[in-house]
Short mmCIF file of C-alpha atoms and ligand atoms in Angstrom, two decimals:
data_model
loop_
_atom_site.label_atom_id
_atom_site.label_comp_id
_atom_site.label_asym_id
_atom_site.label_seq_id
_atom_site.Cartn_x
_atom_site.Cartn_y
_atom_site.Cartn_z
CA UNK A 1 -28.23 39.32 -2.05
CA UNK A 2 -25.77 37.23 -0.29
CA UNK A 3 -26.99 34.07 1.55
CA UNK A 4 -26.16 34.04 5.29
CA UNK A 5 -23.38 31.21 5.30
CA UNK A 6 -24.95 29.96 8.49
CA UNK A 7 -27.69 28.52 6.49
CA UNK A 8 -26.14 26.32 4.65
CA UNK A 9 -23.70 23.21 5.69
CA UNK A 10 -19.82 23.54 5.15
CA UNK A 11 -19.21 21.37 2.52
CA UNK A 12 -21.19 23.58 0.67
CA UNK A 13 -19.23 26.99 1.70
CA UNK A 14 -15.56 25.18 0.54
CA UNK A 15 -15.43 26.25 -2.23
CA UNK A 16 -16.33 29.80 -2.53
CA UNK A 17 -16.44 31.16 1.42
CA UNK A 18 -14.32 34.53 1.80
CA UNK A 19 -13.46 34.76 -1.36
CA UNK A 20 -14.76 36.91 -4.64
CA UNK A 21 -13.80 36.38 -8.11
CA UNK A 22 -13.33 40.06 -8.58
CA UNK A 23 -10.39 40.48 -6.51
CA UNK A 24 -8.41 38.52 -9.29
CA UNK A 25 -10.11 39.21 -12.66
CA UNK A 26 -12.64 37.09 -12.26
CA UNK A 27 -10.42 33.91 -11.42
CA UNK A 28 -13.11 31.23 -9.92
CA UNK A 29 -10.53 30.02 -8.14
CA UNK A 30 -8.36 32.09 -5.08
CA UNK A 31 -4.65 32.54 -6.62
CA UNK A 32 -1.85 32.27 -4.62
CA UNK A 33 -0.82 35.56 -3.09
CA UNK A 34 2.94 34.64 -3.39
CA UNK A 35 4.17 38.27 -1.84
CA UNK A 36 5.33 39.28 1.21
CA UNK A 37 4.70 42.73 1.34
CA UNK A 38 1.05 44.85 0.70
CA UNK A 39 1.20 48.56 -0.54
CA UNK A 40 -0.65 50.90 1.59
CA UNK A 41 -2.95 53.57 -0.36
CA UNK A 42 -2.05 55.96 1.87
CA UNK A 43 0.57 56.65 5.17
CA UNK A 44 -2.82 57.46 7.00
CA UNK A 45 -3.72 54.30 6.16
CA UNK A 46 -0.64 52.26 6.65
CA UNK A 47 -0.91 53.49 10.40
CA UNK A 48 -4.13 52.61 11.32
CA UNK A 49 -4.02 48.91 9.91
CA UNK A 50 -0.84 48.79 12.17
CA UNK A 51 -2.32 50.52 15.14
CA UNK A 52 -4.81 47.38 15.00
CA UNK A 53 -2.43 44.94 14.17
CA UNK A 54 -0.24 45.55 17.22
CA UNK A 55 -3.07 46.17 19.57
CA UNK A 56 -2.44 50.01 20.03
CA UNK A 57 -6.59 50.14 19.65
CA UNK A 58 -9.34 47.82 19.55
CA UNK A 59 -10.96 47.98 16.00
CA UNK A 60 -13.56 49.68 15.43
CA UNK A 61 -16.80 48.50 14.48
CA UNK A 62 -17.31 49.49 10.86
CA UNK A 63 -13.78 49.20 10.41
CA UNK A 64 -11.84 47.30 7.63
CA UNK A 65 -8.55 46.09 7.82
CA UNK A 66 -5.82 46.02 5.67
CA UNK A 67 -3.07 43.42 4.55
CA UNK A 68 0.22 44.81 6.06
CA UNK A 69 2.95 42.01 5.68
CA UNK A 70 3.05 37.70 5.10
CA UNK A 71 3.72 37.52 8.31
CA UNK A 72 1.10 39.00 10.05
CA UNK A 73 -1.61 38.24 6.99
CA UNK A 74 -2.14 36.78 3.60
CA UNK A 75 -5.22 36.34 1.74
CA UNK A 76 -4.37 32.40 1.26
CA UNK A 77 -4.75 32.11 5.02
CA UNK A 78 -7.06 34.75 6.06
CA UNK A 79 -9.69 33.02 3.70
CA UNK A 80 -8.63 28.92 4.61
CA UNK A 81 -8.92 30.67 8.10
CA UNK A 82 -12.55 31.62 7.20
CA UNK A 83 -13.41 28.39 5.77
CA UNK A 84 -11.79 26.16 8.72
CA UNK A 85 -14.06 28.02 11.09
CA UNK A 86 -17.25 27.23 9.41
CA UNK A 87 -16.80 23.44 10.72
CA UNK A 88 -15.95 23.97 14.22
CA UNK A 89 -18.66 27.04 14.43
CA UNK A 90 -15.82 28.75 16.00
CA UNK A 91 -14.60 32.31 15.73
CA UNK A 92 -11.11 32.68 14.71
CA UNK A 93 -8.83 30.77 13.37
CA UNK A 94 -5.42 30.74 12.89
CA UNK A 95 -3.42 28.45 10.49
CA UNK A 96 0.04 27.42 10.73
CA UNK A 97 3.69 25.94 9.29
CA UNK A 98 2.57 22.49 11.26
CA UNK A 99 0.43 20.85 13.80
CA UNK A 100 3.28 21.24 16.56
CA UNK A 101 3.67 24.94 15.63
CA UNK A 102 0.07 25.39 16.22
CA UNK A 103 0.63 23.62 19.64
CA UNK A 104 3.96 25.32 20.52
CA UNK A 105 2.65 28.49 19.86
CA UNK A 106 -0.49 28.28 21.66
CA UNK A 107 0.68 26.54 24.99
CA UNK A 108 3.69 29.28 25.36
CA UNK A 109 0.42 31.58 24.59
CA UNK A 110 -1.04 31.01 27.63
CA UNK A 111 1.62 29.58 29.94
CA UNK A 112 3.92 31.73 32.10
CA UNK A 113 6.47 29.59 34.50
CA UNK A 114 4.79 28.81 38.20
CA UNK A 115 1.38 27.72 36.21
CA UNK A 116 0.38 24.31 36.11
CA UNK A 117 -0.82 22.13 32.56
CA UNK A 118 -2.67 19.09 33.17
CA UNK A 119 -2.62 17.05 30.21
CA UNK A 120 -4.28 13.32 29.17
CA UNK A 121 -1.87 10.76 28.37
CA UNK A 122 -0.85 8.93 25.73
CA UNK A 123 -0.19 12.35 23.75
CA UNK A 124 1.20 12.56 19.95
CA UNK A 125 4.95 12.06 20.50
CA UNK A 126 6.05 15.57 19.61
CA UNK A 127 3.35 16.96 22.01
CA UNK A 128 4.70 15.19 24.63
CA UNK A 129 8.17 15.97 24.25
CA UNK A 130 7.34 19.33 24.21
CA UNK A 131 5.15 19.00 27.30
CA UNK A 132 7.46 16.92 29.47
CA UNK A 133 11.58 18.56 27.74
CA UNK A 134 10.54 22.37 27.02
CA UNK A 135 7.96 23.72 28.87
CA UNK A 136 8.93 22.37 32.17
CA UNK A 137 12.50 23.98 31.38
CA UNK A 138 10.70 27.75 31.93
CA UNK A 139 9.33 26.35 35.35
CA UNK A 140 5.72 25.09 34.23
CA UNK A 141 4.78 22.34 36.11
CA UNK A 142 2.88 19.17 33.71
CA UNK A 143 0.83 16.38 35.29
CA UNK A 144 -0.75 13.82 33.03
CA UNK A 145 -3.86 11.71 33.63
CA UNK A 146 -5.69 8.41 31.60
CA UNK A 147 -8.44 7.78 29.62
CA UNK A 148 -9.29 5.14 32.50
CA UNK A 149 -9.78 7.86 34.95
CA UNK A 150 -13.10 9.61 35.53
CA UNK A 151 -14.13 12.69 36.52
CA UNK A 152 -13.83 12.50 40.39
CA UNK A 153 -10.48 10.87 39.71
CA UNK A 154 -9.45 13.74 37.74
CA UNK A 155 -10.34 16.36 40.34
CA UNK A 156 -8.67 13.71 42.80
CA UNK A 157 -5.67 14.03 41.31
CA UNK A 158 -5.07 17.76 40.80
CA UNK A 159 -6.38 17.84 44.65
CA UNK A 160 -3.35 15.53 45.81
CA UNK A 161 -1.02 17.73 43.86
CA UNK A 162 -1.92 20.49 45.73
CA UNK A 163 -2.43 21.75 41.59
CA UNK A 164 -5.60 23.95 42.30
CA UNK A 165 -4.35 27.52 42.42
CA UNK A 166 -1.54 26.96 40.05
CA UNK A 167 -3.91 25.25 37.15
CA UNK A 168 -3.58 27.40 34.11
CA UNK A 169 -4.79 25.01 31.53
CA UNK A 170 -6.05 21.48 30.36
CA UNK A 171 -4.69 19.88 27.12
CA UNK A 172 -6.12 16.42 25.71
CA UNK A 173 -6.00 14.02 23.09
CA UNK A 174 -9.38 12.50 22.15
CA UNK A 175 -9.20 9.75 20.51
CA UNK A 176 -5.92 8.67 21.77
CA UNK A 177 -3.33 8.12 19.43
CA UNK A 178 -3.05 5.05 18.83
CA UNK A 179 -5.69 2.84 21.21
CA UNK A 180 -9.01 5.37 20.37
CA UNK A 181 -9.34 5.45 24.02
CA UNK A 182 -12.03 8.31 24.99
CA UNK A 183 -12.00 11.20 26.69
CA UNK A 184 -14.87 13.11 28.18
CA UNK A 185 -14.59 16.65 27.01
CA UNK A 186 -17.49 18.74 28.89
CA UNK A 187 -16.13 16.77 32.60
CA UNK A 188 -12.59 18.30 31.29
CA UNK A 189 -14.36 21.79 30.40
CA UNK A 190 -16.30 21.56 34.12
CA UNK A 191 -12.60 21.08 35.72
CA UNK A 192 -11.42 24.07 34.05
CA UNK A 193 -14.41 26.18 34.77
CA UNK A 194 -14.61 24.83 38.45
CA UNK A 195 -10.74 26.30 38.82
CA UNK A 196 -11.30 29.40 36.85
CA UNK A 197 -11.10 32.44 39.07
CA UNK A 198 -11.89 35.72 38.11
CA UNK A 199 -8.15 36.72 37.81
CA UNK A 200 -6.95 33.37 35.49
CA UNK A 201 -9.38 31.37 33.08
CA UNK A 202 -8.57 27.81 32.99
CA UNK A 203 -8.50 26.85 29.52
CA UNK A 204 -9.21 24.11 27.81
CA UNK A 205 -7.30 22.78 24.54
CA UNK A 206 -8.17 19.75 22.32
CA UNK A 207 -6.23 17.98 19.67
CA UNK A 208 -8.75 17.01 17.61
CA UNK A 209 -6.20 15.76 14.89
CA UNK A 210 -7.80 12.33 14.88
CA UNK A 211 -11.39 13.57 14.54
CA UNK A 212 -11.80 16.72 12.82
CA UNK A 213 -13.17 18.67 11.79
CA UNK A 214 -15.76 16.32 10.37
CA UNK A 215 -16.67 14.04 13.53
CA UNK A 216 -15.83 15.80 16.43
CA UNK A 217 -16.49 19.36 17.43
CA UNK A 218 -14.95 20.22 20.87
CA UNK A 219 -15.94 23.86 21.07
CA UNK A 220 -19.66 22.37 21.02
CA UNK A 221 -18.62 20.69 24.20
CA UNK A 222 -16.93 23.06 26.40
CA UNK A 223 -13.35 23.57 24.75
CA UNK A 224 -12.03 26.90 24.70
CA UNK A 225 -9.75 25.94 21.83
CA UNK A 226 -9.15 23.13 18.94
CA UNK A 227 -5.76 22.35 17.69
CA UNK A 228 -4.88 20.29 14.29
CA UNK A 229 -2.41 18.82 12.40
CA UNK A 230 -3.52 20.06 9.26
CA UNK A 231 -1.33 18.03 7.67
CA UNK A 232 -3.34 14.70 8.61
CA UNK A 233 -7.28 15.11 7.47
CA UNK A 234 -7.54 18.34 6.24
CA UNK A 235 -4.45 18.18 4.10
CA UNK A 236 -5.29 14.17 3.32
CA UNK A 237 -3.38 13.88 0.64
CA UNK A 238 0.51 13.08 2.41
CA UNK A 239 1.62 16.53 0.63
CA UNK A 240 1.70 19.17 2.97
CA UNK A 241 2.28 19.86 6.63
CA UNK A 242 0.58 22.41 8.14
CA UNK A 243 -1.56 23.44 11.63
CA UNK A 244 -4.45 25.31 13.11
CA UNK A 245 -5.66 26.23 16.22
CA UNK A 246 -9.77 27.83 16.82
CA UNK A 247 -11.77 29.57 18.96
CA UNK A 248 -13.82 32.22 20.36
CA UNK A 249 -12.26 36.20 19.72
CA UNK A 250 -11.18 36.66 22.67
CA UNK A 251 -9.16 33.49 23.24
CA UNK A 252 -7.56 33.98 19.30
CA UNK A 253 -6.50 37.30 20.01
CA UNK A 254 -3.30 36.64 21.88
CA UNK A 255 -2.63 33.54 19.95
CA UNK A 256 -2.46 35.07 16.39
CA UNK A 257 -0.28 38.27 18.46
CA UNK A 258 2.28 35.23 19.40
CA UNK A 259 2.02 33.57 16.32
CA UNK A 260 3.10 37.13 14.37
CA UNK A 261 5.97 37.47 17.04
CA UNK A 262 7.21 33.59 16.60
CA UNK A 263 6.91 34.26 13.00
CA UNK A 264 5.05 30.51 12.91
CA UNK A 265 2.57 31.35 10.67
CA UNK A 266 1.64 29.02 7.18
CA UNK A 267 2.52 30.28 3.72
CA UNK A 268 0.59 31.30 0.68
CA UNK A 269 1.21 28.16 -0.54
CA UNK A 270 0.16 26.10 1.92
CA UNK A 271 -2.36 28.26 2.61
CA UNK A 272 -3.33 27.60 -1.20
CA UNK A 273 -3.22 24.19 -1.14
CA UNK A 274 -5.45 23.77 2.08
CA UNK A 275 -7.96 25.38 0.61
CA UNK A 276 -7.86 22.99 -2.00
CA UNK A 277 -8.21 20.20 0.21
CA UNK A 278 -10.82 21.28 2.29
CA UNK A 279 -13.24 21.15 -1.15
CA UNK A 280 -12.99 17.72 -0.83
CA UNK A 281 -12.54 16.86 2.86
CA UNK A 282 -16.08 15.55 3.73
CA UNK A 283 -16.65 13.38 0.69
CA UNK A 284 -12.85 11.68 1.60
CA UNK A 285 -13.55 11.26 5.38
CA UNK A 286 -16.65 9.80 4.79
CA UNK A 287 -15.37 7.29 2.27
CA UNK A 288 -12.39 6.82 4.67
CA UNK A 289 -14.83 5.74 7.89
CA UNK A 290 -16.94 3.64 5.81
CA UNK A 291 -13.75 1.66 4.81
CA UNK A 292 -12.08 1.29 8.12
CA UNK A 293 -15.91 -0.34 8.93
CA UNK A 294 -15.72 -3.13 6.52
CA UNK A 295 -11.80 -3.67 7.85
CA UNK A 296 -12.48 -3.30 11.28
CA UNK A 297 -15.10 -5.43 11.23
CA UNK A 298 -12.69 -8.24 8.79
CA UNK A 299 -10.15 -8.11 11.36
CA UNK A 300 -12.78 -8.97 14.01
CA UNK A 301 -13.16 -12.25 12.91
CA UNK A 302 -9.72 -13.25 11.90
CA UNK A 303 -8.17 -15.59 13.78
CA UNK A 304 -4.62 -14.42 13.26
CA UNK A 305 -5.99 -10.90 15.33
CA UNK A 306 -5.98 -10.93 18.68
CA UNK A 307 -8.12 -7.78 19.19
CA UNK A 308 -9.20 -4.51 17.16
CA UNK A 309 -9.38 -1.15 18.90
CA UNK A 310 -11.91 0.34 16.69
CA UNK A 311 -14.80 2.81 17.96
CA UNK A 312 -17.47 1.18 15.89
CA UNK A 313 -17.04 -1.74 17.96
CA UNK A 314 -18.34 -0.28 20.87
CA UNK A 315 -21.24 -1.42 22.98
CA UNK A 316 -23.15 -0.42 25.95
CA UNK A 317 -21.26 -3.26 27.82
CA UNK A 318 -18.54 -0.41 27.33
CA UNK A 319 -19.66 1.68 29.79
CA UNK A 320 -18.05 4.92 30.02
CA UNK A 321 -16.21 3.97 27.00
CA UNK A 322 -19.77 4.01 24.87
CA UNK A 323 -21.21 6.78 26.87
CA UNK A 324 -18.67 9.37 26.05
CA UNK A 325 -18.58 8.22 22.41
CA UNK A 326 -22.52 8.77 22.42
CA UNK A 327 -22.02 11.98 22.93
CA UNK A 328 -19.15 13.48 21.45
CA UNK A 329 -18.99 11.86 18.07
CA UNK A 330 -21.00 11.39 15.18
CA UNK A 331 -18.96 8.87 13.26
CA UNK A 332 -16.22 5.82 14.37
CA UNK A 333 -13.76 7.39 12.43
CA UNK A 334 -11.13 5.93 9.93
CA UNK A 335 -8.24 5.09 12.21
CA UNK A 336 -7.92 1.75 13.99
CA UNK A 337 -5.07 -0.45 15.69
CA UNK A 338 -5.32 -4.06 15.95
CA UNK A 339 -3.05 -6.56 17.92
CA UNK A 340 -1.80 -9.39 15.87
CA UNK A 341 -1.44 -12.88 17.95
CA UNK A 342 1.92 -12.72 19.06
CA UNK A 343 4.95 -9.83 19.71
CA UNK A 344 7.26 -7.37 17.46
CA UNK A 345 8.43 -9.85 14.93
CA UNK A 346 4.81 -11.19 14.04
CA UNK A 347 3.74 -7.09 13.57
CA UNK A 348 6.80 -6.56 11.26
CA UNK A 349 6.16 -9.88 9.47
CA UNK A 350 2.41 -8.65 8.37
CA UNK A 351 3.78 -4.81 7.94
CA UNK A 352 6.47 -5.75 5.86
CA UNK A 353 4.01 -8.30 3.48
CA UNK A 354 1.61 -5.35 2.71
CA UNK A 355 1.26 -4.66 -0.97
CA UNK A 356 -1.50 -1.53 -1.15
CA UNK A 357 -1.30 -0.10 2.27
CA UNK A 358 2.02 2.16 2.68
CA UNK A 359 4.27 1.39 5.67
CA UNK A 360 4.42 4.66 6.83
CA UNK A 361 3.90 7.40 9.62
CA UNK A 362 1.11 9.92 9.41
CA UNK A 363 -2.66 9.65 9.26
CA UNK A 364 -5.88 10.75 7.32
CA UNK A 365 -4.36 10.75 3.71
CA UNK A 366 -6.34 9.45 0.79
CA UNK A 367 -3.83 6.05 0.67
CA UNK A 368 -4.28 3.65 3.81
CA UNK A 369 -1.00 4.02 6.18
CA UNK A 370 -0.06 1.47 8.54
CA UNK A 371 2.53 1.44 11.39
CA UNK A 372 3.63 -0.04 14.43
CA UNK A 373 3.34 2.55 17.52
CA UNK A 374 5.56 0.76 20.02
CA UNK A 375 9.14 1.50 17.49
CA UNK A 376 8.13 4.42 15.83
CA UNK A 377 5.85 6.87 16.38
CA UNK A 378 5.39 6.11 20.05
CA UNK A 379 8.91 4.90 20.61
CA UNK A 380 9.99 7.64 23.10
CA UNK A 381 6.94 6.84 25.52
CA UNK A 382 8.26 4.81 28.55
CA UNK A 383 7.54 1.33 28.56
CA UNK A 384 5.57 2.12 31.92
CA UNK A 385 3.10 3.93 30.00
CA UNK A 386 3.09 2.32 27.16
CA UNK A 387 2.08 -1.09 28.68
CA UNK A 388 -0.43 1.27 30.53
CA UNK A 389 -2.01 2.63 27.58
CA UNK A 390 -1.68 -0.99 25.83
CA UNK A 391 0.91 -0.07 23.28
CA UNK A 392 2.27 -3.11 22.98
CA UNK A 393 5.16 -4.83 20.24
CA UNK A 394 2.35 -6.92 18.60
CA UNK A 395 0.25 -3.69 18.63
CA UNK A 396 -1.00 -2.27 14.40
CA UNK A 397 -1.97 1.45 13.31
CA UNK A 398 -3.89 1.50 10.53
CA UNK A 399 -5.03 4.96 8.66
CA UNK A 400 -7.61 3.89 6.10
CA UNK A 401 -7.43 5.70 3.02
CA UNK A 402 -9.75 5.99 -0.11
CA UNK A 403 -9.31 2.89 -1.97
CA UNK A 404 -11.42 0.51 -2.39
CA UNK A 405 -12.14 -1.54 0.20
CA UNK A 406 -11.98 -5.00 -1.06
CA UNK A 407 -8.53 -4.34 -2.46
CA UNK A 408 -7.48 -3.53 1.41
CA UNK A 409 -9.46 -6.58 2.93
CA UNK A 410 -7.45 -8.53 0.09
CA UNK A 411 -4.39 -7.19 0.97
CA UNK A 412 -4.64 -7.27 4.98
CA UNK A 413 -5.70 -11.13 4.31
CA UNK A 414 -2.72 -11.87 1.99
CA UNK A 415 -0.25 -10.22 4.63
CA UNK A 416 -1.98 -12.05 7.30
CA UNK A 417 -1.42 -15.19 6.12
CA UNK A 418 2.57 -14.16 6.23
CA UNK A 419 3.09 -14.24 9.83
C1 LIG B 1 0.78 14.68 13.41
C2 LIG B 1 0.16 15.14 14.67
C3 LIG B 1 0.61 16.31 15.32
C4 LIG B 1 1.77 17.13 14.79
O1 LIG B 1 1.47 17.74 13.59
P1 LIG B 1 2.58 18.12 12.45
O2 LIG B 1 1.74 18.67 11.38
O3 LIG B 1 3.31 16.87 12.10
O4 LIG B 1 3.48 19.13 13.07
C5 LIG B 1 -0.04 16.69 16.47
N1 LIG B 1 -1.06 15.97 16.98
C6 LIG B 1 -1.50 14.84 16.41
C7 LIG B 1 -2.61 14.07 17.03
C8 LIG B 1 -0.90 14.39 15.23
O5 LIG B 1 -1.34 13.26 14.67
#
């Protein structure tokens, strides 16, 4: 008798979920399913797997389906897909080549030109472009709003746009990359059911990148769908880049149809090597947060640091701020920024002294990362909203990794002392 995989936490499900030894003679471990192709028993056969596959029928109950073709489905990602779901509670899930195909593919999903996507700002730099250079190219219209604004101002501004009717879907960021500014999901998940009619569904989509799946769980709070680098945490080890996107059935349904059409699904591989990952993923994050605590709370105190952006930090006197992190998170997280006293060339003198921590873009990987938002990963943001958000030249990322955390105190302080 199986046990219900609801009873037991996910950690505990990573390394067996979806999968059974006998498939491969006995192999405890899921092989890679390097083919591309899947032999149908029979022709009968064959055409009802496909009649599913394309949506010529709904399945039906009792039903099993078939592999077909790589492109469609693999075991590699049908069972990562499986796992991945377990920490979200969510549905479906589909996995992808990279974070920004999982994006890409799900906003042209659900976007047809006329509609309207309202989106938080700052957003990850690729997002963004594709947001502001590529969808509004097909006619979709994109209006962007702040961490600092609350609910009413939200509504405000969609009013003053005259955006109502036209309001297809809501896509944040949360913790923004790279302040941690907040944003409340269930006031973003009442906007999109307050302009849901019964002809459109206003959906709501949240990078939880920074997050997840381990701290944050925005389907818990009203999202309709999560997005992730998988590349970043669930990867965590700098080796792989890869996506997902999760849900409910009826919201994954057209988004694994689009991702078979786009052809922007993951490989076997990758697939392979996710799995892998996720084994590990809680014991790593939760090493990771408790480091960035001990250096978050170094830098606090140093007077060569002007101020550290770090969610553990927060206090009541927050306001909003600590209200929304209350709520929607169960950990501060491993990533932090920091502003060093004084402009560009200070940052680059500390980034460039660092011995242990990699100068490098990217995030959630077992080695700490550390770059400098204003030049590089947020250097296509307009200096208008970047002084807005408070990316500014003297402005640190820092992606705690798995070492131990003397060595990166030791090796913040030495670099310190360089500038
Ligand atoms: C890295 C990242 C992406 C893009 O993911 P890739 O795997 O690089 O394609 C999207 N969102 C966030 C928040 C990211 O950090």
């Amino acid at each position: 008798m199986k046990r219900d995989p609801q009873s037991m936490h996910p950690e505990s499900l990573m390394m067996s979920h979806g999968y059974e030894p006998s498939w491969s003679e006995g192999a405890i471990k899921c092989p890679i399913f390097q083919t591309s192709t899947f032999v149908f028993k029979t022709a009968e056969e064959g055409k009802r797997f496909f009649e599913v596959a394309y949506g010529l029928r709904t399945q039906e109950p009792d039903e099993k389906m078939g592999l077909i073709y790589s492109r469609l489905n693999n075991p590699d990602l049908e069972i990562l897909e499986n796992r991945l779901c377990l920490w979200d509670k969510a549905e479906e899930a589909a996995v992808f080549e990279s974070g920004m195909s999982a994006i890409t593919t799900t906003l042209l999903c659900y976007l047809s030109p006329g509609d309207i996507l309202l989106h938080s700002n700052p957003l990850y730099g690729g997002t963004d472009h594709f947001i502001n250079h590529v969808l509004t190219r097909f006619g979709i219209k994109v209006i962007g709003f702040s961490p600092n604004d609350d609910c009413d101002r939200i509504h405000q501004i969609i009013q003053e746009a005259g955006a109502g009717d036209k309001l297809k879907m809501i896509f944040i960021e949360t913790p923004a990359n790279p302040t941690n500014a907040l944003i409340d999901i269930s006031c973003c998940s009442g906007i999109a059911k307050h302009y849901s009619t019964e002809e459109k569904q206003v959906l709501l989509a949240v990078d939880n990148t920074y997050m997840g799946p381990i701290w944050q769980h925005p389907l818990q709070h009203g999202a309709d769908l999560v997005l992730y680098s998988a590349t970043k945490y669930i990867g965590g080890h700098s080796d792989v880049i890869a996506g997902a996107c999760l849900g409910s059935k009826h919201v994954m349904g057209p988004v694994k149809t689009l991702r078979t059409f786009l052809g922007s699904m993951a490989g076997p591989w990758t697939g392979w090597l996710l799995m892998r990952s996720l084994e590990t993923l809680k014991v790593r994050m939760e090493q990771q947060a408790l480091n960035a605590k001990h250096v978050a709370d170094f830098l606090r105190s140093h007077p060569k640091i002007e101020k550290v952006h770090y969610l553990g930090h927060l206090t009541p006197e927050h306001g909003r701020q600590y209200e929304i992190y209350k709520k929607q998170y169960t950990s501060a997280g491993a990533m932090l920024s920091f502003n060093v006293i004084g402009g560009e060339a200070e940052a680059f003198r500390f980034l460039n002294a660092l011995q242990l921590a990699h100068l490098a873009v990217s995030l959630g990987s077992t080695e700490s990362l550390v770059e400098h938002p204003a030049t590089m990963t947020h250097a296509d943001v307009s200096l208008e909203l970047k002084e807005e958000m408070g990316i500014t030249s003297n402005l640190v990322r820092l992606s705690v990794g798995v070492e131990h955390y003397e060595d990166l105190i030791a090796d913040i302080s030495q670099a310190l002392e360089k500038i």
